[in-house]
mmCIF file of C-alpha atoms and ligand atoms in Angstrom:
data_model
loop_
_atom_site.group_PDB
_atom_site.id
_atom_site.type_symbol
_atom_site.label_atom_id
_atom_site.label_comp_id
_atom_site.label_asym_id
_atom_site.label_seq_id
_atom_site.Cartn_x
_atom_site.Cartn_y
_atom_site.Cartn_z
ATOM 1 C CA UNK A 988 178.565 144.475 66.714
ATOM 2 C CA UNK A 989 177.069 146.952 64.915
ATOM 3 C CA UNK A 990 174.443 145.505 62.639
ATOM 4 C CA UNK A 991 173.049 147.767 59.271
ATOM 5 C CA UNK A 992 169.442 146.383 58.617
ATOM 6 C CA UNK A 993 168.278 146.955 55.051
ATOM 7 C CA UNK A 994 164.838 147.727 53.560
ATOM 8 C CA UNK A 995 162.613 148.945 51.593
ATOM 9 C CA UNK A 996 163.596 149.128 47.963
ATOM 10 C CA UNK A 997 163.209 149.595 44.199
ATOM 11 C CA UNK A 998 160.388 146.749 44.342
ATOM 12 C CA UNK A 999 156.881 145.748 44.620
ATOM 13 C CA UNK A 1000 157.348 144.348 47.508
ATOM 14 C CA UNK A 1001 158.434 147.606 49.386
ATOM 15 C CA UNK A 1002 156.078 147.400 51.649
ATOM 16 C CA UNK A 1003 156.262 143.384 52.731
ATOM 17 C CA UNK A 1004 160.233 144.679 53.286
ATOM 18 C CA UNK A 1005 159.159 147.457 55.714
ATOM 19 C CA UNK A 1006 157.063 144.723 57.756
ATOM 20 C CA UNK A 1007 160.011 141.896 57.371
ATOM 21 C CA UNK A 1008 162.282 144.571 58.563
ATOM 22 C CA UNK A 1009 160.155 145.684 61.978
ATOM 23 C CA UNK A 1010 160.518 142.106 62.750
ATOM 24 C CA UNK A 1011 163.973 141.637 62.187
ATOM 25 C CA UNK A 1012 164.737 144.661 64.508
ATOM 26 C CA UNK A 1013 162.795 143.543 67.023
ATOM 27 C CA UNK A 1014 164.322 140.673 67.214
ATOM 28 C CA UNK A 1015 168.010 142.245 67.359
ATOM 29 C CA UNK A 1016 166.559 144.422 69.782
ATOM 30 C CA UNK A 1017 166.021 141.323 72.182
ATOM 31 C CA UNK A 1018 170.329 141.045 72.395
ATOM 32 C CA UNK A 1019 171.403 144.417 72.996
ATOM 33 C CA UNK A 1020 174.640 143.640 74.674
ATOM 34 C CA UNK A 1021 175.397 141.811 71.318
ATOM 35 C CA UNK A 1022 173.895 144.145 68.762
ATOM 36 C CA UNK A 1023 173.689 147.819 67.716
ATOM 37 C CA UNK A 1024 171.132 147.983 65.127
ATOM 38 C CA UNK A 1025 171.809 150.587 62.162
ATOM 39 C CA UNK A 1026 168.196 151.118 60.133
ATOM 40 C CA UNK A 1027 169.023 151.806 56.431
ATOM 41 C CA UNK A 1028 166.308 152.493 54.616
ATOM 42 C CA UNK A 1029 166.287 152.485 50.896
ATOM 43 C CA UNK A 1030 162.887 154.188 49.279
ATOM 44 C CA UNK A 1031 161.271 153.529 45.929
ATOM 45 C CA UNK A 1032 163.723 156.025 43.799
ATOM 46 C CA UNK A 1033 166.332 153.909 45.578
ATOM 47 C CA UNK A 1034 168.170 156.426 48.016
ATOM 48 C CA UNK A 1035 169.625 155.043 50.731
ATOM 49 C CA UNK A 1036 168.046 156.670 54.029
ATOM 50 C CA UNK A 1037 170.243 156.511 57.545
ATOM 51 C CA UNK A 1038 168.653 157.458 61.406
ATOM 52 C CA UNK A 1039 165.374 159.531 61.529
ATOM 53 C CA UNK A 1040 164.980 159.410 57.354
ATOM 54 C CA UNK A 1041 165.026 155.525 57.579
ATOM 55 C CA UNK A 1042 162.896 155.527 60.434
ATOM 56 C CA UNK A 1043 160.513 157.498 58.564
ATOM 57 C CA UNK A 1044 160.441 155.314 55.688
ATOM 58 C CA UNK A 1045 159.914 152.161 57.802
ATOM 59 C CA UNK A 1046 156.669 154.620 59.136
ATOM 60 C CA UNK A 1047 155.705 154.722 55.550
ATOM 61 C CA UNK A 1048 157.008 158.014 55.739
ATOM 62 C CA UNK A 1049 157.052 160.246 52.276
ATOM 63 C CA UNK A 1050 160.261 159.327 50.178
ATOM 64 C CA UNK A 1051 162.583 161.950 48.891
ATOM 65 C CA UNK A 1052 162.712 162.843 45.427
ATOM 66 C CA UNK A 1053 165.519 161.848 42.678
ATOM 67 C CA UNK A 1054 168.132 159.695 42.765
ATOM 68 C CA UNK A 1055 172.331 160.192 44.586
ATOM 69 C CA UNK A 1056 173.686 156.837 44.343
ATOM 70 C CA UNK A 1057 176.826 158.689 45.959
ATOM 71 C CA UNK A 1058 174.267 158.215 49.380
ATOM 72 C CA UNK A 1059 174.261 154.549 48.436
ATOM 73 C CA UNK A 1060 178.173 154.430 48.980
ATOM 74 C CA UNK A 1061 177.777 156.953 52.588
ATOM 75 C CA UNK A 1062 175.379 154.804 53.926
ATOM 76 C CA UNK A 1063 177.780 151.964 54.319
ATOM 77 C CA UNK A 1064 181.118 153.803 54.009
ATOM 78 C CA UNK A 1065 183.762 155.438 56.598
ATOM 79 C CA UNK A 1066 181.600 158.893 56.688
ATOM 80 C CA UNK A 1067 179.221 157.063 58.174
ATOM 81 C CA UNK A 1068 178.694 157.244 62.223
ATOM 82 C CA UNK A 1069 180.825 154.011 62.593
ATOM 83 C CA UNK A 1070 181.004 151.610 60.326
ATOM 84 C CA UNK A 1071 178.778 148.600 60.240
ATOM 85 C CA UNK A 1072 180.187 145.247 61.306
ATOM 86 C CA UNK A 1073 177.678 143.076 58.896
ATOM 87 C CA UNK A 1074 174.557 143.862 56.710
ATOM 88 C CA UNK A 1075 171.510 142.439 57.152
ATOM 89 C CA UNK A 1076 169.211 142.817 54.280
ATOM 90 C CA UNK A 1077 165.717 142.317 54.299
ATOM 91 C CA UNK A 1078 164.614 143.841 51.035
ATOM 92 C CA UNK A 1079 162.503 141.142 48.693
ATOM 93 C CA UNK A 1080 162.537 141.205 44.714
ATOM 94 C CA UNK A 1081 164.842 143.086 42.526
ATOM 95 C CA UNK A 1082 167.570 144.871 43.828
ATOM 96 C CA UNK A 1083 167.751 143.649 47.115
ATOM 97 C CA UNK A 1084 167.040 139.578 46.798
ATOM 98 C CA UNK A 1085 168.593 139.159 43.284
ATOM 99 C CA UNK A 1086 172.221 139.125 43.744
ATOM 100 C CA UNK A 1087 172.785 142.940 42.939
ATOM 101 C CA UNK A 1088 173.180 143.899 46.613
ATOM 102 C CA UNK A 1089 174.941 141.095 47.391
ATOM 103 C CA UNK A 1090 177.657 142.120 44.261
ATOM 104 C CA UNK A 1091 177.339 145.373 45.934
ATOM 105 C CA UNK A 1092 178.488 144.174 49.397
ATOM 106 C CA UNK A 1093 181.002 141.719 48.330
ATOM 107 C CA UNK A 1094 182.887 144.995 46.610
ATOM 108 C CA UNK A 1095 182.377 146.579 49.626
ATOM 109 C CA UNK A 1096 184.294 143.699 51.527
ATOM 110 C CA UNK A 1097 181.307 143.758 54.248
ATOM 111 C CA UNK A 1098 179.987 139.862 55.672
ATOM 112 C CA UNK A 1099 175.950 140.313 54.849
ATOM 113 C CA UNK A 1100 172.895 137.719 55.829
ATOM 114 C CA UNK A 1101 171.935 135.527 53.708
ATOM 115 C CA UNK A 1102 172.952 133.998 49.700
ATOM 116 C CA UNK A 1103 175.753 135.023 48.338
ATOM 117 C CA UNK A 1104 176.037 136.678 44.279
ATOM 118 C CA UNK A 1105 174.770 133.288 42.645
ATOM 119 C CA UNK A 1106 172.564 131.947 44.771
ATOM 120 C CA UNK A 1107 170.785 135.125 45.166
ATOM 121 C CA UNK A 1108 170.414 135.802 40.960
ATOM 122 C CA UNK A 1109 169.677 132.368 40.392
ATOM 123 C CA UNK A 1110 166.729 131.505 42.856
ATOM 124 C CA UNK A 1111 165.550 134.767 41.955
ATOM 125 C CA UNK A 1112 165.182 133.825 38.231
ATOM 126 C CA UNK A 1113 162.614 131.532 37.809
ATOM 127 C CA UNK A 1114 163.640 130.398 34.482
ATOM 128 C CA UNK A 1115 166.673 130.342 35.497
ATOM 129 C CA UNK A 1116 166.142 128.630 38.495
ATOM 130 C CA UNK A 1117 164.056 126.119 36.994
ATOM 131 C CA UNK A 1118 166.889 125.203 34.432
ATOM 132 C CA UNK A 1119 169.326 124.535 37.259
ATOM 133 C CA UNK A 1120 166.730 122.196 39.637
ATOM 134 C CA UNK A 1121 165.742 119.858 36.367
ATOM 135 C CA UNK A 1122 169.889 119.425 35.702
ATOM 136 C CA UNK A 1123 169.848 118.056 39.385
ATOM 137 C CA UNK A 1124 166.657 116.012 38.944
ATOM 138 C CA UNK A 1125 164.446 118.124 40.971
ATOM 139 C CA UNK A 1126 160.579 117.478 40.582
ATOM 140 C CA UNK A 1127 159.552 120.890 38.752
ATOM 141 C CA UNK A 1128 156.546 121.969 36.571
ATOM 142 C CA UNK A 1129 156.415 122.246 32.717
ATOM 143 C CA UNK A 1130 156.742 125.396 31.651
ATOM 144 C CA UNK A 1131 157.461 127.678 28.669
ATOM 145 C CA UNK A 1132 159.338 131.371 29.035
ATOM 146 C CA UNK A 1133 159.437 133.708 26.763
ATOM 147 C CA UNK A 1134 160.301 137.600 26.258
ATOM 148 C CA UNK A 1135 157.386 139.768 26.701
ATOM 149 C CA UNK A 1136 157.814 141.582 23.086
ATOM 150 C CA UNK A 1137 157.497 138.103 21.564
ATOM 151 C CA UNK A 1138 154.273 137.149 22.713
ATOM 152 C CA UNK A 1139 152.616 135.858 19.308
ATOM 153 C CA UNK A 1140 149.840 133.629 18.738
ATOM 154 C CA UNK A 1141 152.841 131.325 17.972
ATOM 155 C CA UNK A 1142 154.158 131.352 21.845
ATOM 156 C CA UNK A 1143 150.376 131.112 22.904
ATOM 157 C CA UNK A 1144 150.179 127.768 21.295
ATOM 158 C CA UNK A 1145 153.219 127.005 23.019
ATOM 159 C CA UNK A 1146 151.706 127.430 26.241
ATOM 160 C CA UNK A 1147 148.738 126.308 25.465
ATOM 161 C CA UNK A 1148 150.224 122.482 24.582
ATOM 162 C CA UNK A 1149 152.812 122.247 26.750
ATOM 163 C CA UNK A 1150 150.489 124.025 29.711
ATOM 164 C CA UNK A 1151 147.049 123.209 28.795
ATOM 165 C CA UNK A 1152 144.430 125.199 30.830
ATOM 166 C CA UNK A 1153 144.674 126.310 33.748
ATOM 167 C CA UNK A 1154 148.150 127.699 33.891
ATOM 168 C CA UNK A 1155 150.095 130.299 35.736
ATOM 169 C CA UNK A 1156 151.930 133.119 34.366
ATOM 170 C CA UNK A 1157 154.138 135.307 35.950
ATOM 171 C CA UNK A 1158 157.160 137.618 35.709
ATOM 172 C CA UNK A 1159 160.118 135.791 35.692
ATOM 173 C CA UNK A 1160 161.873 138.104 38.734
ATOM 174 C CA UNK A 1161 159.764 139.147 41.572
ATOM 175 C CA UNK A 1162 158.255 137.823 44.551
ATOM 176 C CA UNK A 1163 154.579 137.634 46.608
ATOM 177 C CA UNK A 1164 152.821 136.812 44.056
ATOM 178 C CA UNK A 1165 153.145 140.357 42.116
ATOM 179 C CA UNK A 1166 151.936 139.673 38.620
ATOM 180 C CA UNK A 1167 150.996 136.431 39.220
ATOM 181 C CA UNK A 1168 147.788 135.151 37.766
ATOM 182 C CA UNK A 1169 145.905 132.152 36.757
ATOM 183 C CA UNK A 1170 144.720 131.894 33.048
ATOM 184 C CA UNK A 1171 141.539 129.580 32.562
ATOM 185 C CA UNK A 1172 141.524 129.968 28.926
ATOM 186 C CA UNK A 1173 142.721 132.199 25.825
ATOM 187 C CA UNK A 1174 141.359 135.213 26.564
ATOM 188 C CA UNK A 1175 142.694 135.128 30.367
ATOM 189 C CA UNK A 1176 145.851 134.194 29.397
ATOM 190 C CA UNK A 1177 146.085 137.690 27.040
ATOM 191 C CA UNK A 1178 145.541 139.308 29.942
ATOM 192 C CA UNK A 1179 147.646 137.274 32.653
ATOM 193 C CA UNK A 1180 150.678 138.040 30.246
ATOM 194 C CA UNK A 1181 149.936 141.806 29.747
ATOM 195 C CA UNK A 1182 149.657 141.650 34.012
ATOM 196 C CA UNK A 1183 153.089 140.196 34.004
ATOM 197 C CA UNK A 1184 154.812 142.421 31.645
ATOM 198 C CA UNK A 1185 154.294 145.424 33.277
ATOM 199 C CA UNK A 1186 156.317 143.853 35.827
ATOM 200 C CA UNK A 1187 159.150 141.744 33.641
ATOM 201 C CA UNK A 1188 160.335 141.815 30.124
ATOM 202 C CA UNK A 1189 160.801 137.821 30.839
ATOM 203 C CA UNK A 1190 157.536 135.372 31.461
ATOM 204 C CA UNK A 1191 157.033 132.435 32.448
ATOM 205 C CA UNK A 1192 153.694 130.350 32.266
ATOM 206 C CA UNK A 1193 153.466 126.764 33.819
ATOM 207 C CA UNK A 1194 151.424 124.156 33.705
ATOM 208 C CA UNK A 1195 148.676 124.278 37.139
ATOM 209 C CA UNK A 1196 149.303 121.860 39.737
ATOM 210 C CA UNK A 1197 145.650 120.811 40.272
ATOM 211 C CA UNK A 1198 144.263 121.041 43.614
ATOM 212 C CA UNK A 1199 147.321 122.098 45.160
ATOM 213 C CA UNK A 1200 148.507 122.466 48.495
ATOM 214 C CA UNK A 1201 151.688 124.185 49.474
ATOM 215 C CA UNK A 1202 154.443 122.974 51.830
ATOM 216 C CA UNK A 1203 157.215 125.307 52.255
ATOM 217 C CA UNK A 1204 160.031 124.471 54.296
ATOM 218 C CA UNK A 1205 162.827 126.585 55.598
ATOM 219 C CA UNK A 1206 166.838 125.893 55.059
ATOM 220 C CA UNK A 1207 169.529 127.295 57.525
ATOM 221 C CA UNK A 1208 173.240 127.189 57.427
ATOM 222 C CA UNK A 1209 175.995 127.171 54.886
ATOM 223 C CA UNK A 1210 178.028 123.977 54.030
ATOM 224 C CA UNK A 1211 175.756 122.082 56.247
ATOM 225 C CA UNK A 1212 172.550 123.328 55.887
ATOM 226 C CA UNK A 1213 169.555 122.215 58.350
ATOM 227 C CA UNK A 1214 166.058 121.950 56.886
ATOM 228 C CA UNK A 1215 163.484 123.035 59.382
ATOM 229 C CA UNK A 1216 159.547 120.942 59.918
ATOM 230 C CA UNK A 1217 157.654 121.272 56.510
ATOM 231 C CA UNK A 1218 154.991 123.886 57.254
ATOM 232 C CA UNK A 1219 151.903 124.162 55.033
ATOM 233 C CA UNK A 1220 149.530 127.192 53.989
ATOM 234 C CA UNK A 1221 145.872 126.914 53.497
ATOM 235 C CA UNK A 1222 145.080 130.299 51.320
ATOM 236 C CA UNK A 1223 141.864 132.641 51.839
ATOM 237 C CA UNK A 1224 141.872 132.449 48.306
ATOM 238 C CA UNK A 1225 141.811 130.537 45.018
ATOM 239 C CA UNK A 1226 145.608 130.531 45.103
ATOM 240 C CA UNK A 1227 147.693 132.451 47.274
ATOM 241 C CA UNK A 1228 147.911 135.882 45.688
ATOM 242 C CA UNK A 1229 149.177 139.414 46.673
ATOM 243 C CA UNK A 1230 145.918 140.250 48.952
ATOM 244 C CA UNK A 1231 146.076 136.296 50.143
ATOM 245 C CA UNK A 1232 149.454 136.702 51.686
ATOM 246 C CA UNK A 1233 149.380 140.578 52.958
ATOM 247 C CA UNK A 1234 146.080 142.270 52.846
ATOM 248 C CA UNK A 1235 143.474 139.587 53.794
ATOM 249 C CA UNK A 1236 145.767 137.960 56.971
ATOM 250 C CA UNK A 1237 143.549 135.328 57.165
ATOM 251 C CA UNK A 1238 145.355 132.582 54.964
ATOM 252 C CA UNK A 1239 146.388 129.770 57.892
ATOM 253 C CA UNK A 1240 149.843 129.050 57.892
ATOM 254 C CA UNK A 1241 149.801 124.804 59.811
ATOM 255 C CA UNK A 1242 153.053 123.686 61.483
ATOM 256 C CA UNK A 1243 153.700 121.230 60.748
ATOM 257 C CA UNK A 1244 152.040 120.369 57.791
ATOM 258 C CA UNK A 1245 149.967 117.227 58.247
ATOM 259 C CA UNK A 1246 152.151 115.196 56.078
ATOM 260 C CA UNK A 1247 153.000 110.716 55.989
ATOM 261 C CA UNK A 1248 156.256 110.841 57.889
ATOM 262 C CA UNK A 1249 158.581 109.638 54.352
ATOM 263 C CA UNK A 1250 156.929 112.168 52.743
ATOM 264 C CA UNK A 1251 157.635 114.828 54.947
ATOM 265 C CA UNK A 1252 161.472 113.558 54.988
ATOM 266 C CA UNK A 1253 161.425 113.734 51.619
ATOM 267 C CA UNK A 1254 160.274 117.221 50.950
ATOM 268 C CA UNK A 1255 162.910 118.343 53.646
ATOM 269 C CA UNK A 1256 165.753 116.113 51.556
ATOM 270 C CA UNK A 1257 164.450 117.872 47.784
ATOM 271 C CA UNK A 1258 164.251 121.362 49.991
ATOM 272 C CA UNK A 1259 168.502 120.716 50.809
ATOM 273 C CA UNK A 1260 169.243 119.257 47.540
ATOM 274 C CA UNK A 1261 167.420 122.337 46.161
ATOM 275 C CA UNK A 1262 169.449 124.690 48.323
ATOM 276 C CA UNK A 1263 172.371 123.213 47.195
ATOM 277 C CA UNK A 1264 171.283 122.729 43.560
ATOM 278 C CA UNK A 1265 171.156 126.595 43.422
ATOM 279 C CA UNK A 1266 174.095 127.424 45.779
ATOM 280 C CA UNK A 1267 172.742 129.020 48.501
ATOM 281 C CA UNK A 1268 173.838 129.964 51.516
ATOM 282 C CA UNK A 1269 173.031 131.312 54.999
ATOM 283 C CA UNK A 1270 168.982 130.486 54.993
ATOM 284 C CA UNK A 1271 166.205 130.268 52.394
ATOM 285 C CA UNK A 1272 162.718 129.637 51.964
ATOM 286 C CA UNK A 1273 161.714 126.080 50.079
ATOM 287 C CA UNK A 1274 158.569 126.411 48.615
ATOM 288 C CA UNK A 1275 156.691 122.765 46.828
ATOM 289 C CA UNK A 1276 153.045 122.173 45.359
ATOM 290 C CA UNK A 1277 151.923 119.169 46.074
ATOM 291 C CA UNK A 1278 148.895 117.959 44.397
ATOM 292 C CA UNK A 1279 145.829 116.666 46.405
ATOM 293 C CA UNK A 1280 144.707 114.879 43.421
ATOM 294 C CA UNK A 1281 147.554 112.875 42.540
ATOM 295 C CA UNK A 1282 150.126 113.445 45.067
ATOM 296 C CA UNK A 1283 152.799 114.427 42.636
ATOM 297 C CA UNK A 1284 155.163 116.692 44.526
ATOM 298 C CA UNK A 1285 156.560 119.811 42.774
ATOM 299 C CA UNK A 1286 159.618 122.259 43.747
ATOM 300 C CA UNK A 1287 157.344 125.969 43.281
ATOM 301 C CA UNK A 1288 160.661 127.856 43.895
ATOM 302 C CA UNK A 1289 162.965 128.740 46.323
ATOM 303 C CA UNK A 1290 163.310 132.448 48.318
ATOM 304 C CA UNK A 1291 166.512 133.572 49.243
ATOM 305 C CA UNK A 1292 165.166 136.486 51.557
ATOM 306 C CA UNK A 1293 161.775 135.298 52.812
ATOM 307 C CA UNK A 1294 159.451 137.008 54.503
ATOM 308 C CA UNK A 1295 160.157 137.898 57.900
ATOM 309 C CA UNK A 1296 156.525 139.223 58.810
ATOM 310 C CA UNK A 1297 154.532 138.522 62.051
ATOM 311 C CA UNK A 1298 152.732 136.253 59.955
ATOM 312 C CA UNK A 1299 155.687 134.793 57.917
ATOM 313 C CA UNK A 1300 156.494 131.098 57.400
ATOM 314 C CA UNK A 1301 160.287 131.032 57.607
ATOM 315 C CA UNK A 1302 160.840 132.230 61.163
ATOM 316 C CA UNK A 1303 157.514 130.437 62.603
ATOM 317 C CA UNK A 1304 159.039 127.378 61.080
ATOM 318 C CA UNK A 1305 161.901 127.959 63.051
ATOM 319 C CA UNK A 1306 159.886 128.716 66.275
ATOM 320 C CA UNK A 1307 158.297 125.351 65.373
ATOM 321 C CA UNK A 1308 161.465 123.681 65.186
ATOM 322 C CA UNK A 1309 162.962 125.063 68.479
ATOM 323 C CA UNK A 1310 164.803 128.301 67.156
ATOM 324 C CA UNK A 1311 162.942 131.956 68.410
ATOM 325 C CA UNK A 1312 163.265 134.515 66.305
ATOM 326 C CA UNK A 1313 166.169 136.317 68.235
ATOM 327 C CA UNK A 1314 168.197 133.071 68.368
ATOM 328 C CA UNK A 1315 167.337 132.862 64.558
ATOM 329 C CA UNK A 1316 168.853 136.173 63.679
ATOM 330 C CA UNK A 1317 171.876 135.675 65.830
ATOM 331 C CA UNK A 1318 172.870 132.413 63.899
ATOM 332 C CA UNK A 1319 171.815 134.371 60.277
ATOM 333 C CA UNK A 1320 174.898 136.546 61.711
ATOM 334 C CA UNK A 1321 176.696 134.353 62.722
ATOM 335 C CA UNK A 1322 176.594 132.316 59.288
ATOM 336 C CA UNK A 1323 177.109 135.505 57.479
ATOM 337 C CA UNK A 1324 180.667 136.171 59.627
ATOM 338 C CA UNK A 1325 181.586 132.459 58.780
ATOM 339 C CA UNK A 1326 181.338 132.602 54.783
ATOM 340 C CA UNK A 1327 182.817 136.276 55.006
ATOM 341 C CA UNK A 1328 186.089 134.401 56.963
ATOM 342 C CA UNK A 1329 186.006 131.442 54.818
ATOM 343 C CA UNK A 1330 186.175 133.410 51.738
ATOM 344 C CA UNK A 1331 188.390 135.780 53.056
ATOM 345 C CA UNK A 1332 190.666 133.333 53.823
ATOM 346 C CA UNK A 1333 191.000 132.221 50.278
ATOM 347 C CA UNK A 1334 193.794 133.055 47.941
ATOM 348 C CA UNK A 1335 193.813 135.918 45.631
ATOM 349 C CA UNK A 1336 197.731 135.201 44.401
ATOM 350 C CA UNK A 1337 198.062 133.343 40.734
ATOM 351 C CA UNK A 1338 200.263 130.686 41.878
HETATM 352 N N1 LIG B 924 152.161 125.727 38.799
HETATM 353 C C1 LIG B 924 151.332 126.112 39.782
HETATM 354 N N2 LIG B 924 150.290 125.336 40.159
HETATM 355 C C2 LIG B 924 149.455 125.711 41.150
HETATM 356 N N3 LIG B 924 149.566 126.863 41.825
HETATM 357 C C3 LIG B 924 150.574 127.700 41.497
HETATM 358 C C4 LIG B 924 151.522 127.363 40.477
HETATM 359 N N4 LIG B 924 152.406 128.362 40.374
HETATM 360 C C5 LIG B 924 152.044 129.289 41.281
HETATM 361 N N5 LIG B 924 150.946 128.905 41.959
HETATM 362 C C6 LIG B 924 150.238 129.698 42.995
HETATM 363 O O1 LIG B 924 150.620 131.060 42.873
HETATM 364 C C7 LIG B 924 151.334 131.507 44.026
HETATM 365 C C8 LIG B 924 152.443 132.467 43.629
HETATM 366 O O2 LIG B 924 153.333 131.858 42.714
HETATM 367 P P1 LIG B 924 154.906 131.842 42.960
HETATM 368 O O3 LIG B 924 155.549 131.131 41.856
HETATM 369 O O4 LIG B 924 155.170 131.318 44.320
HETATM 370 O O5 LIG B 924 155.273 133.366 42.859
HETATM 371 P P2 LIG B 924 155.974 134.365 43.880
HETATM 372 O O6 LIG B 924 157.435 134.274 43.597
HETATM 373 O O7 LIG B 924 155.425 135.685 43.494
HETATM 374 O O8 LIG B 924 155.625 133.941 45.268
HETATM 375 C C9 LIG B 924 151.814 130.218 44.671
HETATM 376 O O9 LIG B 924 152.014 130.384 46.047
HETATM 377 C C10 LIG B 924 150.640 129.285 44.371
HETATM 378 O O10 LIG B 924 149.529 129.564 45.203
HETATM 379 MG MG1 LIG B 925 155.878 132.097 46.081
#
């Protein structure tokens, strides 16, 4: 089975993609009599890159210049070297973890890992997301969003009553903490929101979970998803930024989280329900604050293509909960053929 691994991107996260993607490949590489692996690199002007050019780019090689979306469409079409059996892709943030690729591959009629068109847009929206887990009941955070060219002193008293001091603000789409900051007052919070509009046109800011502590726990499977041990992170810094999660590498990932035994069943029920809540499918990362102070549990958000790094919490989790990382990609594939069949299977006649 020839498998076309994806990465890169139009994103901040380029770079966390390039590292996910190493990973992933090297676990593929562990089943070669089951897998062909087919690097597709995509780099920041967003051409797609086959063989040596992707290879390069996963080197942090130097990117071509301009945009051909026609190499988009070659990459994955019949003038290809042989066509690819299912897509893997392990690009994070816009255009790659939002639902755009996943419209992309559904047109193309090609099974891919992961959420489907929905899923994908809607966990990657946090206002959006947040809108659908408070219909279902889920425990999130009060917050206030808002358009980036209609910041006023209006919307900042907004935030600052429903909020209150600290709060976070960050760009509605994007991922690893990009644009995220805390605001401890007025004048931060000017600056937190100019931060997150160079990266969004939509912002949200939300009220600080005090003294948290951060569970994350990772979902599997389709219909019947499986939710794996909760794991917990212990940043290097005051919250777990950008430099936190990639540059420091010395935030402590615990598996599993030291947790009371209900409550650790119940943050793996609210991590389903949540999966489920925003129709998701083939695997996701659950992420919850949970405040030392009070204990109040809150859902942070869920991602639909989660890191894949050495240091990454979704496939340690899995290693935690019995499932290496080359048995983990294998049933990501696996998943991915099943919803392609189901939905292939369904009618497309009126009557
Ligand atoms: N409401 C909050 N209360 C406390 N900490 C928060 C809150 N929101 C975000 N954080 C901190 O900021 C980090 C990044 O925020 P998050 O919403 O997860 O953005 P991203 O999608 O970029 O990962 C979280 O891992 C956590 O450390
Ligand atoms: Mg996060």
């Amino acid at each position: 089975m020839r498998v076309a691994v994806l990465f890169g991107g139009r994103s901040g996260e380029h770079e966390v993609s390039l590292n996910s993607a190493a990973n992933v490949m090297a676990a593929l590489a562990m089943l070669p009599e089951k897998y062909e692996i087919a690097p597709i690199g995509i780099d920041r002007e967003g051409n797609w890159l086959l063989s040596a050019e992707a290879h390069q780019l996963l080197s942090q090689g130097q990117p071509l210049g301009g945009y051909e979306p026609s190499r988009a469409l070659n990459a994955i079409g019949p003038s290809s070297v042989r066509p690819v059996d299912v897509v893997f892709p392990v690009l994070h943030g816009p255009y790659g973890e939002d639902g755009s690729l996943q419209g992309f591959l559904e047109m193309a009629g090609l099974p891919y890992v992961g959420c489907g068109v929905l899923g994908s847009a809607l966990a990657m929206d946090k206002v959006m997301s947040k809108r659908v887990l408070r219909d279902q009941g889920l425990p999130i955070t009060d917050y206030v969003w808002f358009r980036s060219a209609e910041w006023s002193p209006l919307v900042r008293d907004d935030v600052e009553e429903v909020c209150g001091y600290p709060c976070f603000v960050k760009p509605a789409n994007l991922g690893s903490s990009v644009g995220v900051s805390k605001a401890h007052n007025a004048a931060e919070l000017e600056t937190a929101v100019q931060t997150a509009a160079r990266f969004d046109t939509k912002i949200v800011a939300e009220r600080a979970v005090p003294d948290a502590r951060e569970i994350e726990v990772a979902v599997l499977g389709n219909d019947d998803p499986q939710a794996s041990v909760p794991g917990e992170i212990v940043p290097s810094r005051e919250f777990y930024d950008y430099a936190a999660k990639y540059v420091d590498g010395t935030s402590e990932l615990l598996i599993p989280a030291q947790l009371p035994l209900d409550l650790a069943e119940e943050i793996r029920r609210l991590a389903l329900k949540s999966f489920q809540a925003l129709d998701c499918s083939g695997m996701a990362r659950v992420d919850f604050l949970l405040s030392r102070a009070s204990g109040d549990l809150y859902l942070n958000e869920l991602n639909t293509i989660p890191g894949f790094t050495a240091i990454s919490m979704y496939p340690k989790l899995w290693e935690a909960s019995g499932l290496p990382a080359e048995k983990l990609v294998d049933r990501l594939i696996q998943l991915a053929l099943e919803r392609h069949a189901q939905r292939s299977g369904l009618s497309t006649a009126s009557e």
